[in-house]
Coordinates of C-alpha atoms in Angstrom, one line a residue:
Chain A
M25 CA 41.3 17.4 50.4
S26 CA 44.1 15.0 51.2
T27 CA 47.6 15.5 49.9
S28 CA 47.6 12.1 48.2
Q29 CA 44.7 13.1 46.0
K30 CA 46.2 16.5 45.2
S31 CA 49.3 14.9 43.7
E32 CA 47.3 12.8 41.3
P33 CA 47.1 14.2 37.7
Q34 CA 43.4 13.3 37.1
N35 CA 42.4 16.1 39.3
S36 CA 43.4 18.7 36.8
P37 CA 40.4 21.0 35.8
L38 CA 40.6 19.9 32.1
R39 CA 40.4 16.3 33.0
H40 CA 37.5 17.0 35.3
A41 CA 35.6 18.9 32.7
V42 CA 36.1 16.1 30.1
E43 CA 35.0 13.5 32.5
T44 CA 31.8 15.3 33.7
S45 CA 30.7 16.7 30.3
V46 CA 31.8 14.1 27.8
L47 CA 32.8 10.8 29.2
R48 CA 30.1 10.3 31.8
P49 CA 27.2 11.4 29.6
A50 CA 28.6 9.3 26.8
E51 CA 28.7 6.3 29.1
R52 CA 25.2 7.0 30.3
W53 CA 23.9 7.2 26.7
S54 CA 25.7 4.0 25.9
V55 CA 24.0 2.3 28.8
R56 CA 20.6 3.7 27.8
A57 CA 21.1 2.6 24.2
Q58 CA 22.1 -0.9 25.3
A59 CA 19.3 -1.1 27.7
W60 CA 16.8 0.0 25.0
L61 CA 18.1 -2.6 22.6
L62 CA 18.7 -5.5 24.8
L63 CA 16.5 -5.5 27.9
S64 CA 13.0 -5.4 26.7
K65 CA 10.8 -5.2 23.6
H66 CA 9.3 -1.8 22.7
A67 CA 6.0 -0.5 21.3
L68 CA 4.2 -3.7 22.2
Y69 CA 0.8 -2.0 22.3
G70 CA 1.4 0.0 19.1
L71 CA 2.5 -3.1 17.3
S72 CA -0.5 -5.1 18.5
A73 CA -2.7 -2.3 17.2
A74 CA -0.8 -2.2 13.9
R75 CA -1.3 -5.9 13.5
I76 CA -5.0 -5.6 13.9
L77 CA -5.3 -2.6 11.6
V78 CA -3.2 -4.0 8.8
G79 CA -5.2 -7.2 9.1
I80 CA -8.4 -5.3 8.7
A81 CA -7.0 -3.4 5.7
L82 CA -6.1 -6.6 3.9
L83 CA -9.3 -8.3 4.8
G84 CA -11.1 -5.2 3.5
V85 CA -9.3 -5.5 0.2
L86 CA -10.2 -9.2 -0.1
L87 CA -13.9 -8.6 0.9
S88 CA -14.5 -5.6 -1.3
N89 CA -13.1 -7.5 -4.3
F90 CA -14.6 -10.8 -3.5
G91 CA -17.4 -10.5 -6.1
D92 CA -14.9 -9.6 -8.8
R93 CA -12.1 -12.0 -7.8
H94 CA -12.2 -14.1 -11.0
V95 CA -11.7 -11.2 -13.4
L96 CA -9.2 -9.4 -11.2
W97 CA -6.9 -12.2 -10.3
G98 CA -8.5 -15.5 -11.1
P99 CA -9.4 -17.6 -14.1
A100 CA -10.8 -14.6 -16.0
S101 CA -7.8 -12.4 -15.5
F102 CA -6.4 -13.3 -18.9
W103 CA -6.2 -9.6 -19.7
A104 CA -3.4 -9.2 -17.0
E105 CA -1.3 -12.0 -18.5
P106 CA 1.1 -9.7 -20.3
H107 CA 1.8 -7.8 -17.1
R108 CA 2.6 -11.0 -15.3
A109 CA 5.2 -11.9 -17.9
S110 CA 7.3 -8.9 -16.8
S111 CA 6.6 -9.3 -13.0
E112 CA 9.6 -9.9 -10.8
F113 CA 7.5 -11.8 -8.3
G114 CA 7.9 -14.9 -10.5
A115 CA 6.8 -18.1 -8.7
L116 CA 4.7 -16.4 -6.1
L117 CA 2.2 -15.5 -8.9
G118 CA 1.7 -19.2 -9.3
I119 CA -0.1 -19.7 -6.0
F120 CA -3.4 -18.4 -7.5
S121 CA -2.8 -19.4 -11.1
T122 CA -5.3 -22.2 -11.2
Q123 CA -8.0 -22.4 -13.9
S124 CA -10.5 -23.9 -11.5
T125 CA -12.9 -21.4 -10.0
V126 CA -13.6 -23.7 -7.1
L127 CA -9.9 -24.1 -6.1
F128 CA -9.3 -20.4 -6.7
T129 CA -12.2 -19.5 -4.4
V130 CA -11.0 -22.0 -1.7
L131 CA -7.5 -20.4 -1.8
Y132 CA -9.1 -16.9 -1.7
L133 CA -11.2 -17.9 1.3
A134 CA -8.1 -19.4 3.0
L135 CA -6.3 -16.1 2.5
M136 CA -9.2 -14.3 4.1
G137 CA -8.9 -16.8 6.9
A138 CA -5.2 -15.9 7.4
A139 CA -6.2 -12.2 7.5
V140 CA -8.8 -13.0 10.2
A141 CA -6.2 -15.0 12.2
V142 CA -3.8 -12.1 12.1
I143 CA -6.5 -9.7 13.3
L144 CA -7.3 -12.1 16.2
G145 CA -3.6 -12.9 16.8
W146 CA -4.0 -16.6 16.4
R147 CA -0.7 -18.5 15.6
T148 CA 0.3 -15.1 14.4
R149 CA 3.8 -15.5 13.1
L150 CA 2.8 -18.3 10.8
M151 CA -0.4 -16.5 9.8
I152 CA 1.5 -13.3 9.0
L153 CA 3.9 -15.4 6.8
L154 CA 0.9 -17.0 5.0
L155 CA -0.9 -13.7 4.7
V156 CA 2.1 -11.7 3.2
L157 CA 3.0 -14.5 0.8
G158 CA -0.6 -15.1 -0.3
M159 CA -1.5 -11.4 -0.5
T160 CA 1.5 -10.7 -2.6
G161 CA 0.9 -13.7 -4.8
L162 CA -2.7 -12.5 -5.3
V163 CA -2.5 -8.7 -5.9
E164 CA 0.7 -8.9 -7.9
R165 CA -1.2 -11.0 -10.5
A166 CA -2.7 -7.7 -11.6
D167 CA 0.0 -5.3 -10.4
T168 CA -1.3 -2.5 -12.6
L169 CA -4.4 -2.3 -10.3
G170 CA -2.4 -2.2 -7.2
D171 CA -1.4 0.8 -5.0
Q172 CA 1.2 1.8 -2.5
G173 CA -1.0 0.3 0.2
D174 CA -0.2 -3.1 -1.1
N175 CA 3.5 -2.3 -0.9
I176 CA 3.5 -0.8 2.6
A177 CA 1.4 -3.7 3.9
R178 CA 3.9 -6.2 2.4
I179 CA 6.9 -4.4 3.8
G180 CA 5.3 -3.9 7.3
L181 CA 4.1 -7.4 7.6
T182 CA 7.6 -8.7 6.6
L183 CA 9.2 -6.7 9.4
M184 CA 6.4 -7.9 11.7
L185 CA 7.7 -11.4 11.3
L186 CA 10.7 -10.3 13.3
M187 CA 8.7 -8.7 16.1
N188 CA 6.3 -9.6 18.9
V189 CA 3.0 -8.2 17.6
T190 CA 0.7 -10.3 19.9
A191 CA 1.5 -9.0 23.3
H192 CA -2.0 -7.5 23.6
W193 CA -5.5 -8.1 22.2
S194 CA -4.6 -11.5 20.8
L195 CA -5.5 -15.2 21.2
D196 CA -1.8 -16.0 21.4
A197 CA -1.4 -13.8 24.5
R198 CA -4.4 -15.5 26.1
R199 CA -2.9 -18.9 25.4
R200 CA 0.4 -17.8 27.0
R201 CA -1.5 -16.7 30.1
Q202 CA -3.0 -20.2 30.4
V203 CA 0.4 -22.0 30.7
P204 CA 0.3 -24.2 33.8
P205 CA 2.7 -22.8 36.3
R206 CA 4.9 -25.9 36.6
G207 CA 8.6 -25.5 36.3
E208 CA 10.5 -25.6 33.0
L209 CA 8.4 -26.8 30.0
P210 CA 9.8 -29.0 27.2
L211 CA 10.6 -27.3 23.8
G212 CA 7.5 -28.7 22.1
K213 CA 5.2 -27.4 24.8
K214 CA 6.9 -24.0 24.7
L215 CA 6.3 -23.8 21.0
W216 CA 2.7 -24.9 21.5
Y217 CA 2.0 -22.2 24.0
G218 CA 4.0 -19.6 22.0
L219 CA 6.4 -19.1 24.8
P220 CA 9.9 -17.7 24.1
V221 CA 12.3 -20.4 23.0
L222 CA 15.3 -18.1 22.4
P223 CA 16.9 -16.0 25.1
G224 CA 15.8 -12.4 25.5
W225 CA 19.2 -11.1 24.4
I226 CA 18.5 -12.5 21.0
T227 CA 14.8 -11.8 20.6
H228 CA 14.8 -8.3 22.2
P229 CA 17.3 -6.7 19.8
V230 CA 15.8 -8.4 16.8
H231 CA 12.4 -7.0 17.7
N232 CA 13.7 -3.6 18.5
V233 CA 15.9 -3.3 15.4
A234 CA 13.0 -4.4 13.2
L235 CA 10.9 -1.7 14.9
M236 CA 13.5 0.9 14.1
A237 CA 13.5 -0.3 10.5
L238 CA 9.7 0.1 10.3
A239 CA 9.9 3.6 11.9
C240 CA 12.6 4.7 9.4
Q241 CA 10.5 3.3 6.5
I242 CA 7.6 5.4 7.6
F243 CA 9.8 8.5 8.0
I244 CA 11.2 8.0 4.5
L245 CA 7.7 7.5 3.1
Y246 CA 6.1 10.7 4.5
T247 CA 9.1 12.9 4.1
A248 CA 9.6 11.8 0.5
S249 CA 5.8 12.2 -0.2
A250 CA 5.9 15.8 1.1
L251 CA 9.1 16.8 -0.7
Y252 CA 7.8 15.4 -4.0
K253 CA 4.6 17.4 -3.5
V254 CA 6.3 20.8 -2.7
Q255 CA 8.0 20.7 -6.1
G256 CA 4.6 20.8 -7.9
E257 CA 3.1 24.1 -8.8
L258 CA -0.5 23.0 -8.1
W259 CA 0.5 22.2 -4.6
Q260 CA 2.3 25.5 -4.3
E261 CA -0.7 27.3 -5.6
G262 CA -2.9 25.6 -3.0
T263 CA -5.3 24.1 -5.5
A264 CA -3.8 20.6 -6.0
L265 CA -6.7 18.8 -4.2
H266 CA -9.3 20.2 -6.5
Y267 CA -7.9 18.3 -9.5
P268 CA -8.1 14.6 -8.5
L269 CA -11.2 15.3 -6.4
S270 CA -13.0 16.6 -9.5
L271 CA -12.4 13.4 -11.5
H272 CA -15.0 10.6 -11.6
E273 CA -12.1 8.2 -10.7
Y274 CA -12.2 9.6 -7.2
G275 CA -15.8 10.7 -7.2
V276 CA -17.3 8.5 -4.5
F277 CA -19.3 11.4 -3.2
P278 CA -18.9 14.1 -5.9
W279 CA -21.1 16.6 -4.0
L280 CA -18.8 16.3 -0.9
N281 CA -15.7 16.7 -3.0
S282 CA -17.0 19.9 -4.6
L283 CA -18.3 21.1 -1.3
L284 CA -14.8 20.8 0.2
T285 CA -12.7 22.0 -2.7
G286 CA -15.2 24.6 -4.0
D287 CA -14.4 27.0 -1.1
P288 CA -11.1 28.9 -1.8
F289 CA -10.1 28.9 1.9
M290 CA -10.9 25.2 2.4
V291 CA -9.0 24.0 -0.7
T292 CA -5.9 26.0 0.3
V293 CA -6.0 24.8 3.9
L294 CA -6.5 21.2 2.9
T295 CA -3.9 21.3 0.2
Y296 CA -1.2 22.9 2.4
G297 CA -2.4 20.8 5.4
S298 CA -1.8 17.6 3.4
I299 CA 1.8 18.6 2.7
F300 CA 2.5 19.8 6.3
V301 CA 1.2 16.7 8.1
Q302 CA 3.5 14.6 5.9
L303 CA 6.5 16.9 6.0
F304 CA 6.5 17.5 9.7
F305 CA 5.5 13.9 10.7
A306 CA 9.0 12.6 11.5
V307 CA 10.3 15.7 13.2
G308 CA 7.0 16.2 15.0
L309 CA 7.4 12.9 16.8
L310 CA 10.4 14.3 18.7
H311 CA 8.4 16.4 21.2
P312 CA 5.4 15.1 23.2
V313 CA 3.1 18.0 22.2
T314 CA 4.0 18.0 18.5
R315 CA 3.9 14.2 18.5
R316 CA 0.2 14.3 19.3
L317 CA -0.4 17.0 16.7
A318 CA 1.4 14.9 14.1
L319 CA -0.6 11.8 14.9
V320 CA -3.9 13.6 14.9
G321 CA -3.0 15.3 11.6
I322 CA -2.0 12.1 9.9
I323 CA -5.2 10.4 11.1
F324 CA -7.3 13.2 9.5
F325 CA -5.1 13.1 6.4
H326 CA -5.7 9.4 5.8
G327 CA -9.3 9.6 6.9
G328 CA -9.8 12.2 4.2
I329 CA -8.2 10.1 1.5
A330 CA -10.2 7.1 2.6
V331 CA -13.6 8.8 2.4
L332 CA -13.1 11.4 -0.4
M333 CA -11.1 9.3 -2.8
G334 CA -12.7 5.9 -2.1
L335 CA -9.4 4.4 -1.0
P336 CA -10.3 3.1 2.5
W337 CA -7.9 0.0 2.5
F338 CA -5.0 1.9 1.1
S339 CA -5.5 4.6 3.8
L340 CA -5.9 2.0 6.6
A341 CA -2.8 0.1 5.5
M342 CA -0.8 3.3 5.6
L343 CA -2.3 4.4 8.9
A344 CA -1.9 1.0 10.5
F345 CA 1.9 1.3 11.0
D346 CA 1.6 4.8 12.4
A347 CA 0.1 3.1 15.4
I348 CA 3.6 2.3 16.6
F349 CA 4.1 6.0 17.4
V350 CA 1.2 6.1 19.8
S351 CA 2.6 5.5 23.3
S352 CA 1.7 2.4 25.3
R353 CA 0.2 4.7 27.9
T354 CA -2.3 6.1 25.4
W355 CA -3.2 2.7 24.1
R356 CA -3.8 1.5 27.7
Q357 CA -6.0 4.5 28.3
L358 CA -7.9 3.9 25.1
G359 CA -8.3 0.2 26.2
L360 CA -9.6 1.4 29.6
L361 CA -12.0 3.8 28.0
L362 CA -13.4 1.1 25.7
R363 CA -13.9 -1.2 28.7
R364 CA -15.6 1.5 30.7
V365 CA -18.0 2.3 27.8
R366 CA -18.8 -1.4 27.4
A367 CA -19.3 -1.9 31.2
H368 CA -21.6 1.2 31.2
R369 CA -23.7 -0.1 28.3
R370 CA -23.9 -3.5 30.0
R371 CA -25.1 -1.9 33.3
R372 CA -27.7 0.1 31.4
R373 CA -28.9 -2.9 29.5
R374 CA -29.3 -4.9 32.7
A375 CA -31.0 -2.0 34.5
S376 CA -33.6 -1.6 31.6
A377 CA -34.1 -5.4 31.5
A378 CA -34.7 -5.4 35.3
A379 CA -37.1 -2.5 34.9
A380 CA -39.0 -4.3 32.2
A381 CA -39.2 -7.5 34.2
E382 CA -40.6 -5.7 37.3
P383 CA -44.3 -6.1 37.7
R384 CA -46.3 -2.9 37.5
Chain B
M21 CA 22.5 7.7 39.3
D22 CA 18.8 7.1 39.8
E23 CA 17.2 3.8 40.7
S24 CA 16.2 2.7 37.2
A25 CA 19.6 3.5 35.7
A26 CA 21.2 1.3 38.4
E27 CA 18.7 -1.4 37.7
Q28 CA 19.5 -1.2 34.0
R29 CA 23.2 -1.5 34.7
R30 CA 22.7 -4.6 36.8
A31 CA 20.5 -6.2 34.2
L32 CA 23.0 -5.4 31.4
K33 CA 25.8 -7.0 33.5
R34 CA 23.9 -10.3 33.3
I35 CA 23.8 -10.3 29.5
P36 CA 26.6 -11.9 27.6
W37 CA 29.0 -9.7 25.7
G38 CA 28.2 -11.5 22.4
A39 CA 24.7 -9.9 22.7
R40 CA 26.1 -6.5 22.2
L41 CA 28.0 -7.6 19.1
F42 CA 24.9 -9.3 17.8
A43 CA 22.7 -6.2 18.5
G44 CA 25.4 -3.9 16.9
L45 CA 25.4 -6.1 13.8
L46 CA 21.6 -5.9 13.6
V47 CA 21.7 -2.1 13.9
L48 CA 24.3 -2.0 11.1
V49 CA 22.1 -4.2 8.8
M50 CA 19.1 -2.0 9.6
A51 CA 21.0 1.1 8.8
V52 CA 22.3 -0.2 5.5
H53 CA 18.8 -1.4 4.6
T54 CA 17.3 2.0 5.5
V55 CA 19.9 3.9 3.5
I56 CA 19.2 1.8 0.4
I57 CA 15.5 2.3 0.7
G58 CA 16.1 6.1 1.1
I59 CA 18.3 6.1 -2.0
W60 CA 15.6 4.2 -4.0
V61 CA 12.9 6.5 -2.9
A62 CA 14.9 9.7 -3.6
P63 CA 15.4 11.2 -7.1
R64 CA 18.7 10.2 -8.8
T65 CA 21.6 11.5 -6.8
P66 CA 25.4 11.2 -7.0
V67 CA 25.2 8.6 -4.2
Q68 CA 23.0 6.4 -6.3
D69 CA 25.3 6.8 -9.2
E70 CA 28.2 5.8 -7.0
I71 CA 26.5 2.7 -5.6
G72 CA 25.0 1.9 -9.0
S73 CA 21.3 2.1 -9.6
D74 CA 21.3 -1.6 -10.6
T75 CA 22.6 -2.6 -7.2
V76 CA 20.0 -0.5 -5.5
R77 CA 17.3 -1.9 -7.8
S78 CA 18.3 -5.5 -7.3
Y79 CA 18.0 -5.1 -3.5
V80 CA 14.7 -3.2 -3.5
L81 CA 12.8 -5.1 -6.2
P82 CA 10.5 -6.8 -6.0
W83 CA 9.9 -7.2 -2.2
F84 CA 10.6 -3.7 -1.0
E85 CA 9.2 -2.0 -4.0
Q86 CA 7.7 1.4 -3.2
N87 CA 7.2 4.8 -4.8
W88 CA 6.1 7.9 -2.8
S89 CA 5.8 10.5 -5.5
I90 CA 2.1 9.8 -5.4
F91 CA 0.0 12.8 -6.7
A92 CA 3.3 14.6 -7.1
P93 CA 4.9 16.8 -8.2
N94 CA 1.4 17.4 -9.6
P95 CA -1.8 15.4 -8.8
R96 CA -3.7 13.5 -11.4
R97 CA -5.8 15.9 -13.4
V98 CA -6.7 14.0 -16.5
A99 CA -9.7 11.9 -17.2
V100 CA -9.5 9.2 -19.8
T101 CA -11.6 6.8 -21.8
F102 CA -10.8 3.4 -23.2
E103 CA -13.2 2.7 -26.0
V104 CA -13.6 -0.5 -28.0
R105 CA -15.5 -1.7 -31.0
A106 CA -15.6 -4.8 -33.2
M107 CA -16.3 -6.0 -36.7
I108 CA -19.0 -8.6 -36.3
E109 CA -20.1 -11.2 -38.8
D110 CA -23.8 -12.2 -38.7
P111 CA -23.6 -16.0 -38.6
E112 CA -26.8 -16.4 -40.7
T113 CA -26.3 -13.7 -43.4
G114 CA -22.5 -13.6 -43.3
E115 CA -22.9 -9.8 -43.3
E116 CA -20.0 -7.9 -41.6
T117 CA -20.8 -4.8 -39.6
V118 CA -18.8 -2.4 -37.5
T119 CA -20.2 -1.7 -34.1
E120 CA -20.5 1.5 -32.2
W121 CA -17.7 2.4 -29.8
V122 CA -18.2 1.4 -26.1
D123 CA -16.3 3.3 -23.4
M124 CA -15.3 1.0 -20.6
V125 CA -14.0 3.7 -18.3
D126 CA -17.4 5.3 -18.2
G127 CA -18.8 2.1 -16.7
E128 CA -15.8 1.9 -14.3
D129 CA -16.7 5.5 -13.1
Q130 CA -20.1 4.1 -12.2
I131 CA -18.5 1.4 -10.0
V132 CA -16.8 4.2 -7.9
W133 CA -19.9 6.4 -7.7
N134 CA -21.5 6.2 -4.2
N135 CA -19.3 3.2 -3.3
P136 CA -17.1 3.9 -0.3
A137 CA -15.0 0.8 -0.9
P138 CA -14.9 0.4 -4.7
P139 CA -13.5 -2.9 -6.1
R140 CA -10.4 -2.8 -8.2
T141 CA -12.4 -3.5 -11.4
S142 CA -12.9 0.3 -11.4
K143 CA -9.3 0.6 -12.7
I144 CA -8.9 -2.2 -15.3
A145 CA -9.7 -0.1 -18.4
R146 CA -8.5 3.2 -16.9
R147 CA -5.1 1.9 -16.0
T148 CA -4.9 0.3 -19.5
T149 CA -5.3 3.7 -21.0
D150 CA -2.7 5.2 -18.7
N151 CA -0.2 2.4 -19.5
L152 CA -0.9 2.8 -23.3
N153 CA -0.2 6.5 -22.9
S154 CA 3.1 5.9 -21.2
A155 CA 4.1 3.2 -23.6
R156 CA 3.6 5.5 -26.6
S157 CA 5.2 8.6 -25.1
P158 CA 8.8 7.7 -26.2
M159 CA 7.6 7.0 -29.8
N160 CA 8.4 9.2 -32.8
D161 CA 5.7 10.3 -35.3
D162 CA 6.6 7.5 -37.6
Q163 CA 6.0 4.9 -34.9
L164 CA 2.8 6.6 -33.7
N165 CA 1.4 6.4 -37.2
Q166 CA 2.4 2.8 -37.4
L167 CA 0.1 2.1 -34.3
Q168 CA -2.9 3.1 -36.4
A169 CA -2.2 0.5 -39.0
D170 CA -4.3 -2.6 -39.1
Y171 CA -2.8 -6.0 -38.1
V172 CA -5.5 -8.5 -38.8
E173 CA -4.2 -10.9 -41.4
T174 CA -0.6 -10.0 -40.7
P175 CA 0.4 -11.3 -37.3
I176 CA 0.8 -8.6 -34.6
A177 CA 4.4 -9.6 -34.2
Q178 CA 5.0 -7.8 -37.4
L179 CA 4.0 -4.5 -35.7
R180 CA 7.0 -4.9 -33.4
E181 CA 9.3 -5.3 -36.4
D182 CA 7.8 -2.3 -38.1
L183 CA 8.1 -0.2 -35.0
L184 CA 11.7 -1.2 -34.5
S185 CA 12.6 -0.4 -38.1
S186 CA 12.0 3.3 -37.5
D187 CA 15.0 5.6 -36.9
G188 CA 15.1 6.9 -33.4
G189 CA 12.0 7.0 -31.2
A190 CA 11.1 4.2 -28.9
A191 CA 13.9 1.6 -28.4
A192 CA 13.4 -2.2 -28.2
A193 CA 12.4 -2.3 -24.5
Q194 CA 9.9 0.5 -25.0
V195 CA 8.5 -1.1 -28.1
D196 CA 8.0 -4.3 -26.1
A197 CA 6.2 -2.4 -23.4
Y198 CA 3.8 -1.2 -26.0
M199 CA 3.4 -4.7 -27.4
S200 CA 2.3 -6.0 -24.0
M201 CA -0.1 -3.2 -23.5
D202 CA -1.5 -3.8 -27.0
E203 CA -2.1 -7.4 -25.9
V204 CA -3.9 -6.3 -22.8
A205 CA -6.0 -3.8 -24.7
V206 CA -6.9 -6.4 -27.4
S207 CA -7.9 -9.0 -24.8
L208 CA -10.1 -6.5 -23.0
A209 CA -11.7 -5.5 -26.3
T210 CA -12.3 -9.1 -27.2
G211 CA -13.8 -9.9 -23.8
M212 CA -16.1 -6.9 -24.1
A213 CA -17.1 -7.8 -27.7
H214 CA -18.2 -11.2 -26.7
H215 CA -20.8 -9.7 -24.3
A216 CA -21.7 -6.5 -26.0
W217 CA -22.5 -7.8 -29.5
E218 CA -24.1 -10.9 -31.1
G219 CA -22.3 -12.7 -33.9
E220 CA -18.7 -13.8 -34.7
I221 CA -16.0 -11.4 -33.8
I222 CA -13.8 -10.7 -36.9
H223 CA -11.6 -7.9 -35.7
V224 CA -11.5 -5.6 -32.7
Q225 CA -10.2 -2.1 -32.3
Y226 CA -9.5 0.2 -29.3
R227 CA -8.9 3.9 -29.0
T228 CA -8.4 6.2 -26.0
T229 CA -9.2 9.8 -25.2
H230 CA -8.0 12.2 -22.5
R231 CA -9.3 15.4 -21.2
P232 CA -8.1 17.7 -18.5
A233 CA -10.0 18.6 -15.3
P234 CA -11.0 22.3 -15.5
S235 CA -8.6 24.7 -13.7
Y236 CA -9.5 25.8 -10.3
A237 CA -10.6 29.2 -11.6
Q238 CA -13.0 27.5 -14.1
R239 CA -14.5 25.2 -11.5
E240 CA -17.9 26.9 -11.5
D241 CA -18.3 27.1 -15.3
M242 CA -17.5 23.6 -16.3
T243 CA -16.8 20.0 -15.2
V244 CA -14.3 17.5 -16.4
D245 CA -16.9 16.3 -18.9
D246 CA -17.0 19.7 -20.6
T247 CA -13.3 20.1 -21.5
D248 CA -11.9 19.3 -25.0
R249 CA -10.8 15.7 -25.6
G250 CA -7.8 14.5 -27.4
T251 CA -8.1 11.1 -29.2
R252 CA -5.5 8.5 -29.7
E253 CA -6.3 6.0 -32.4
Y254 CA -5.0 2.4 -33.0
G255 CA -5.6 0.1 -35.9
W256 CA -7.8 -3.0 -36.2
R257 CA -6.4 -6.1 -34.5
A258 CA -7.2 -9.8 -34.6
P259 CA -9.3 -10.7 -31.6
A260 CA -7.7 -12.6 -28.6
E261 CA -8.4 -16.2 -28.3
L262 CA -10.4 -16.8 -25.1
T263 CA -11.8 -20.0 -23.6
D264 CA -15.5 -20.4 -23.0
Q265 CA -14.8 -20.2 -19.2
Q266 CA -12.8 -17.0 -19.6
I267 CA -15.6 -15.4 -21.6
E268 CA -18.2 -16.5 -19.1
L269 CA -16.4 -15.2 -16.1
F270 CA -15.6 -11.9 -17.8
E271 CA -19.3 -11.2 -18.1
P272 CA -20.1 -9.4 -14.8
Y273 CA -17.2 -7.0 -15.4
A274 CA -18.2 -6.5 -19.1
R275 CA -21.7 -5.7 -18.0
Q276 CA -20.6 -3.0 -15.6
A277 CA -17.8 -1.5 -17.7
G278 CA -19.9 -1.5 -20.9
D279 CA -23.0 -0.4 -19.0
L280 CA -24.8 -3.3 -20.7
G281 CA -27.5 -3.6 -18.0

């Protein structure tokens, strides 16, 4: 070491320790946080999947209630009028308040169209806006029949307005790929092709912060659900699932319900399992191994609710947003797997067609 | 420093400083939003008292409305009925008869059975009973008795006055909650009566029952249809005024709910 360095005070051991174990790591974390927020958009695959799944859930609600639309929300929903008087959604409820069955049906079909557009990722931001406003205006006309699936879909779609949810599996992405490679485009063309108009340092943090808000919303939801359950003695006793599943209200397949809850081991495992998957969801995401367990657990949990309780659209709406926690790598692998299966089927079809065409 | 970290540093250098401020503000907004949602979802805490539950409420409702104490602390374990009947006048003889009770929840149960994606019509009468039960829960005995009185000639608005004249029990907002639920129940009963019975509807009446699901230990000895029912009675009411179109469009549901074939 040279004498000039020796004489400088920053070479004291304390200074050195502070620098290596506090300042430098802090600076590195700050760079990482800034890079995460500002340099790129995250969870693009997961959000594209979430868009498709929540679109299917809402389309499912609209389809399965299509035959009953007039009495639920339309011109024959007079019975829900007193509920509307106290609704805080006010003017939104007016969208579907027509007395004409034809106009009501046309509006209803248009809302289904918006759901399909969201699934396909066509003019997605506008379509999400129309879907969330229309869906809220519709289901809140009979809020007493609604469930938390309506609420989480509304909240999630609202946050999706701030995010890029069409990076994959969407018509918007296809249109963006078709942009002629010719220098800078005028603003109108950019909007037409769905190309970014604002600089990345604005859109990236908006996307990423909305993603954080969505993730936090889901953590709150599952953790609260679990903590409310553990207070109940039927959950503690491990028999809670028996009760709702023995009601006609949730008796889609009563034989299946009694088969599952009739067995003492099964009912306890399922009851405790329901609490555990929710309680450990948020913390489970922290480690790659437990993250996979948490996600598989929550898929089975919602799958069970969907089938056993006859709540498929509620379950799918809840599950849709969990897709953001599946890594892009897994989504790519799933996409690859799907393509391979399809290619394999196509080859087999061609081979059998060729064999059939061959003269014997 | 590895390659990607160096790359990140270079990329960050190209971004204006205002971007950091902007992103920081966004994170702050997100954090405040999340804390408010967390406070709303949680039970009442000193933090909520400090911020003011009205402040939290006005931020969350209606757009961010949510409630995650579903099936908690204990899951649903009660089956209900919503039964209606009517006093019908034969248009030819002028004779007035009281019909049998029709349970609309029984028909709604049939909608769910074997249907993996049941429509929401399976909940119209069911939720009406639930809402009636919650509306009457703050009432005192005096008020509960009053619900059984008939309001056919006397306008139903008088029931509100009579309920409010009681000492204690349900307060004005709670009485209003019942009055709306009565309106819902009467309109359902009227819609049903138009399709279930021939003749002119003079009055309608509704009542509800509730019965517990058998305990886990009893599961092999009985079903939810074998347990004792409690009945809650309400007086006769004047029928709701419905248009021909409303009556006609109500028919498919009435046929299902009333099991009219």
